[in-house]
Amino acid sequence: MTLDEITENFALLDDWEDRYRYLIELGRLMPPFPAEARTDANKVQGCASQVWLSTHIEPGPEPILTFTGDSDAHIVKGLIAVLVALYSGRPARAILDTDAIELFDRFGLREHLTPQRSNGLRSMVERVRADARAALATA
């Protein structure tokens, strides 16, 4: 699902419970995460639930990053789906210029996340940004 579609759908949902259900549905729609990608290197530290993010870097003067992810928690998997829609397939510099936390605030999601999930979301965003910085450093 594209970020524009996700944004449009969130705009139609007034109630937090509906947004919560939609977020869970986004997680369910994600492609299966390969078992071999469930490695310590792909595990995101700082999350209460188990979270894996895998990054593929297409090298070049402006590296393009593609992300896949998974979690053992339904709501977190939905958060990953939004992050993948936001960042995947984009140049590293554009990733660093994009504020995911602002997007989650605009969707009205962060105010309803537990402090642990908010910390986990920040950890996932920082992981994506660190991969983008590393891709630029080797470009």
PDB file of C-alpha atoms in Angstrom:
ATOM      1  CA  MET A   1       0.000   0.000   0.000  1.00  0.00           C
ATOM      2  CA  THR A   2       1.324   3.446  -0.835  1.00  0.00           C
ATOM      3  CA  LEU A   3       1.833   6.228   1.669  1.00  0.00           C
ATOM      4  CA  ASP A   4      -0.788   8.336  -0.142  1.00  0.00           C
ATOM      5  CA  GLU A   5      -3.366   5.548   0.232  1.00  0.00           C
ATOM      6  CA  ILE A   6      -2.511   5.118   3.911  1.00  0.00           C
ATOM      7  CA  THR A   7      -2.750   8.881   4.483  1.00  0.00           C
ATOM      8  CA  GLU A   8      -6.139   9.069   2.728  1.00  0.00           C
ATOM      9  CA  ASN A   9      -7.474   6.133   4.726  1.00  0.00           C
ATOM     10  CA  PHE A  10      -6.314   7.581   8.053  1.00  0.00           C
ATOM     11  CA  ALA A  11      -8.021  10.874   7.134  1.00  0.00           C
ATOM     12  CA  LEU A  12     -11.331   9.010   6.794  1.00  0.00           C
ATOM     13  CA  LEU A  13     -11.060   7.448  10.256  1.00  0.00           C
ATOM     14  CA  ASP A  14     -12.158   9.706  13.106  1.00  0.00           C
ATOM     15  CA  ASP A  15     -12.111   7.217  15.937  1.00  0.00           C
ATOM     16  CA  TRP A  16      -8.880   5.938  17.512  1.00  0.00           C
ATOM     17  CA  GLU A  17     -10.238   2.393  17.633  1.00  0.00           C
ATOM     18  CA  ASP A  18     -10.823   2.452  13.866  1.00  0.00           C
ATOM     19  CA  ARG A  19      -7.302   3.767  13.300  1.00  0.00           C
ATOM     20  CA  TYR A  20      -5.925   1.063  15.589  1.00  0.00           C
ATOM     21  CA  ARG A  21      -7.779  -1.645  13.619  1.00  0.00           C
ATOM     22  CA  TYR A  22      -6.575  -0.143  10.339  1.00  0.00           C
ATOM     23  CA  LEU A  23      -2.979  -0.136  11.591  1.00  0.00           C
ATOM     24  CA  ILE A  24      -3.282  -3.823  12.500  1.00  0.00           C
ATOM     25  CA  GLU A  25      -4.730  -4.526   9.038  1.00  0.00           C
ATOM     26  CA  LEU A  26      -1.756  -2.761   7.413  1.00  0.00           C
ATOM     27  CA  GLY A  27       0.545  -5.113   9.329  1.00  0.00           C
ATOM     28  CA  ARG A  28      -1.418  -8.137   8.139  1.00  0.00           C
ATOM     29  CA  LEU A  29      -1.114  -6.990   4.516  1.00  0.00           C
ATOM     30  CA  MET A  30       2.687  -6.932   4.650  1.00  0.00           C
ATOM     31  CA  PRO A  31       4.483  -9.631   2.689  1.00  0.00           C
ATOM     32  CA  PRO A  32       5.870 -12.501   4.782  1.00  0.00           C
ATOM     33  CA  PHE A  33       9.236 -11.748   6.361  1.00  0.00           C
ATOM     34  CA  PRO A  34      11.807 -14.453   5.515  1.00  0.00           C
ATOM     35  CA  ALA A  35      12.840 -16.618   8.456  1.00  0.00           C
ATOM     36  CA  GLU A  36      16.511 -16.248   7.456  1.00  0.00           C
ATOM     37  CA  ALA A  37      16.203 -12.470   7.937  1.00  0.00           C
ATOM     38  CA  ARG A  38      15.345 -12.893  11.635  1.00  0.00           C
ATOM     39  CA  THR A  39      18.938 -12.291  12.656  1.00  0.00           C
ATOM     40  CA  ASP A  40      20.532 -10.334  15.465  1.00  0.00           C
ATOM     41  CA  ALA A  41      21.850  -7.874  12.871  1.00  0.00           C
ATOM     42  CA  ASN A  42      18.277  -7.139  11.720  1.00  0.00           C
ATOM     43  CA  LYS A  43      16.800  -6.975  15.217  1.00  0.00           C
ATOM     44  CA  VAL A  44      15.899  -3.456  16.338  1.00  0.00           C
ATOM     45  CA  GLN A  45      17.114  -2.697  19.841  1.00  0.00           C
ATOM     46  CA  GLY A  46      14.962  -0.529  22.113  1.00  0.00           C
ATOM     47  CA  CYS A  47      11.629  -2.153  21.276  1.00  0.00           C
ATOM     48  CA  ALA A  48       9.553  -3.946  23.911  1.00  0.00           C
ATOM     49  CA  SER A  49       8.337  -6.444  21.319  1.00  0.00           C
ATOM     50  CA  GLN A  50      10.549  -8.277  18.875  1.00  0.00           C
ATOM     51  CA  VAL A  51      11.171  -6.187  15.754  1.00  0.00           C
ATOM     52  CA  TRP A  52      13.262  -6.979  12.706  1.00  0.00           C
ATOM     53  CA  LEU A  53      14.122  -4.555   9.914  1.00  0.00           C
ATOM     54  CA  SER A  54      16.030  -5.680   6.859  1.00  0.00           C
ATOM     55  CA  THR A  55      17.619  -3.103   4.582  1.00  0.00           C
ATOM     56  CA  HIS A  56      18.608  -3.582   0.959  1.00  0.00           C
ATOM     57  CA  ILE A  57      20.832  -0.848  -0.461  1.00  0.00           C
ATOM     58  CA  GLU A  58      21.026  -0.253  -4.191  1.00  0.00           C
ATOM     59  CA  PRO A  59      24.432   1.403  -4.519  1.00  0.00           C
ATOM     60  CA  GLY A  60      25.128   4.445  -6.596  1.00  0.00           C
ATOM     61  CA  PRO A  61      25.880   8.135  -6.232  1.00  0.00           C
ATOM     62  CA  GLU A  62      22.497   8.424  -4.492  1.00  0.00           C
ATOM     63  CA  PRO A  63      21.877   5.024  -2.844  1.00  0.00           C
ATOM     64  CA  ILE A  64      18.278   3.759  -2.804  1.00  0.00           C
ATOM     65  CA  LEU A  65      17.142   1.867   0.296  1.00  0.00           C
ATOM     66  CA  THR A  66      14.410  -0.752   0.436  1.00  0.00           C
ATOM     67  CA  PHE A  67      13.081  -2.010   3.761  1.00  0.00           C
ATOM     68  CA  THR A  68      11.180  -5.057   4.929  1.00  0.00           C
ATOM     69  CA  GLY A  69      10.213  -5.777   8.488  1.00  0.00           C
ATOM     70  CA  ASP A  70       8.275  -7.820  10.955  1.00  0.00           C
ATOM     71  CA  SER A  71       7.236  -7.929  14.592  1.00  0.00           C
ATOM     72  CA  ASP A  72       5.614 -10.383  16.951  1.00  0.00           C
ATOM     73  CA  ALA A  73       3.140  -7.636  17.996  1.00  0.00           C
ATOM     74  CA  HIS A  74       0.253  -6.761  15.651  1.00  0.00           C
ATOM     75  CA  ILE A  75       0.217  -3.016  16.316  1.00  0.00           C
ATOM     76  CA  VAL A  76       4.001  -2.776  15.921  1.00  0.00           C
ATOM     77  CA  LYS A  77       3.820  -4.667  12.645  1.00  0.00           C
ATOM     78  CA  GLY A  78       1.350  -2.005  11.484  1.00  0.00           C
ATOM     79  CA  LEU A  79       3.789   0.740  12.519  1.00  0.00           C
ATOM     80  CA  ILE A  80       6.458  -1.054  10.465  1.00  0.00           C
ATOM     81  CA  ALA A  81       4.082  -1.141   7.473  1.00  0.00           C
ATOM     82  CA  VAL A  82       3.718   2.649   7.655  1.00  0.00           C
ATOM     83  CA  LEU A  83       7.495   3.119   7.963  1.00  0.00           C
ATOM     84  CA  VAL A  84       8.091   0.825   4.971  1.00  0.00           C
ATOM     85  CA  ALA A  85       5.543   2.814   2.922  1.00  0.00           C
ATOM     86  CA  LEU A  86       7.200   6.069   3.994  1.00  0.00           C
ATOM     87  CA  TYR A  87      10.850   5.146   3.460  1.00  0.00           C
ATOM     88  CA  SER A  88      11.203   2.117   1.199  1.00  0.00           C
ATOM     89  CA  GLY A  89      12.440   2.695  -2.346  1.00  0.00           C
ATOM     90  CA  ARG A  90      13.675   6.205  -1.579  1.00  0.00           C
ATOM     91  CA  PRO A  91      17.132   7.763  -1.843  1.00  0.00           C
ATOM     92  CA  ALA A  92      19.165   7.871   1.374  1.00  0.00           C
ATOM     93  CA  ARG A  93      19.225  11.682   1.456  1.00  0.00           C
ATOM     94  CA  ALA A  94      15.418  11.860   1.109  1.00  0.00           C
ATOM     95  CA  ILE A  95      15.074   9.394   3.978  1.00  0.00           C
ATOM     96  CA  LEU A  96      17.190  11.625   6.191  1.00  0.00           C
ATOM     97  CA  ASP A  97      15.078  14.648   5.189  1.00  0.00           C
ATOM     98  CA  THR A  98      11.776  12.926   6.073  1.00  0.00           C
ATOM     99  CA  ASP A  99      10.353  13.218   9.595  1.00  0.00           C
ATOM    100  CA  ALA A 100       8.469  10.005  10.373  1.00  0.00           C
ATOM    101  CA  ILE A 101       7.516  11.138  13.870  1.00  0.00           C
ATOM    102  CA  GLU A 102       5.705  14.158  12.386  1.00  0.00           C
ATOM    103  CA  LEU A 103       3.779  11.778  10.103  1.00  0.00           C
ATOM    104  CA  PHE A 104       2.698   9.599  13.040  1.00  0.00           C
ATOM    105  CA  ASP A 105       1.643  12.747  14.916  1.00  0.00           C
ATOM    106  CA  ARG A 106      -0.393  13.880  11.890  1.00  0.00           C
ATOM    107  CA  PHE A 107      -2.120  10.482  11.792  1.00  0.00           C
ATOM    108  CA  GLY A 108      -2.929  10.898  15.486  1.00  0.00           C
ATOM    109  CA  LEU A 109      -1.131   7.663  16.314  1.00  0.00           C
ATOM    110  CA  ARG A 110       1.649   8.638  18.653  1.00  0.00           C
ATOM    111  CA  GLU A 111      -0.652  10.164  21.257  1.00  0.00           C
ATOM    112  CA  HIS A 112      -2.339   6.769  21.625  1.00  0.00           C
ATOM    113  CA  LEU A 113       0.795   4.644  21.831  1.00  0.00           C
ATOM    114  CA  THR A 114       2.115   3.461  25.163  1.00  0.00           C
ATOM    115  CA  PRO A 115       5.447   5.021  26.208  1.00  0.00           C
ATOM    116  CA  GLN A 116       7.162   1.695  25.409  1.00  0.00           C
ATOM    117  CA  ARG A 117       5.702   1.638  21.880  1.00  0.00           C
ATOM    118  CA  SER A 118       6.633   5.304  21.357  1.00  0.00           C
ATOM    119  CA  ASN A 119      10.209   4.475  22.345  1.00  0.00           C
ATOM    120  CA  GLY A 120      10.149   1.475  20.019  1.00  0.00           C
ATOM    121  CA  LEU A 121       8.869   3.645  17.169  1.00  0.00           C
ATOM    122  CA  ARG A 122      11.727   6.088  17.736  1.00  0.00           C
ATOM    123  CA  SER A 123      14.167   3.146  17.753  1.00  0.00           C
ATOM    124  CA  MET A 124      12.792   1.890  14.422  1.00  0.00           C
ATOM    125  CA  VAL A 125      13.018   5.356  12.850  1.00  0.00           C
ATOM    126  CA  GLU A 126      16.555   5.810  14.134  1.00  0.00           C
ATOM    127  CA  ARG A 127      17.526   2.421  12.700  1.00  0.00           C
ATOM    128  CA  VAL A 128      16.213   3.434   9.249  1.00  0.00           C
ATOM    129  CA  ARG A 129      18.035   6.772   9.481  1.00  0.00           C
ATOM    130  CA  ALA A 130      21.274   5.072  10.587  1.00  0.00           C
ATOM    131  CA  ASP A 131      21.081   2.747   7.565  1.00  0.00           C
ATOM    132  CA  ALA A 132      20.554   5.769   5.297  1.00  0.00           C
ATOM    133  CA  ARG A 133      23.565   7.545   6.842  1.00  0.00           C
ATOM    134  CA  ALA A 134      25.699   4.408   6.391  1.00  0.00           C
ATOM    135  CA  ALA A 135      24.617   4.105   2.749  1.00  0.00           C
ATOM    136  CA  LEU A 136      25.615   7.718   2.093  1.00  0.00           C
ATOM    137  CA  ALA A 137      28.947   7.235   3.828  1.00  0.00           C
ATOM    138  CA  THR A 138      29.871   4.405   1.462  1.00  0.00           C
ATOM    139  CA  ALA A 139      28.473   6.046  -1.706  1.00  0.00           C
TER     140      ALA A 139
END
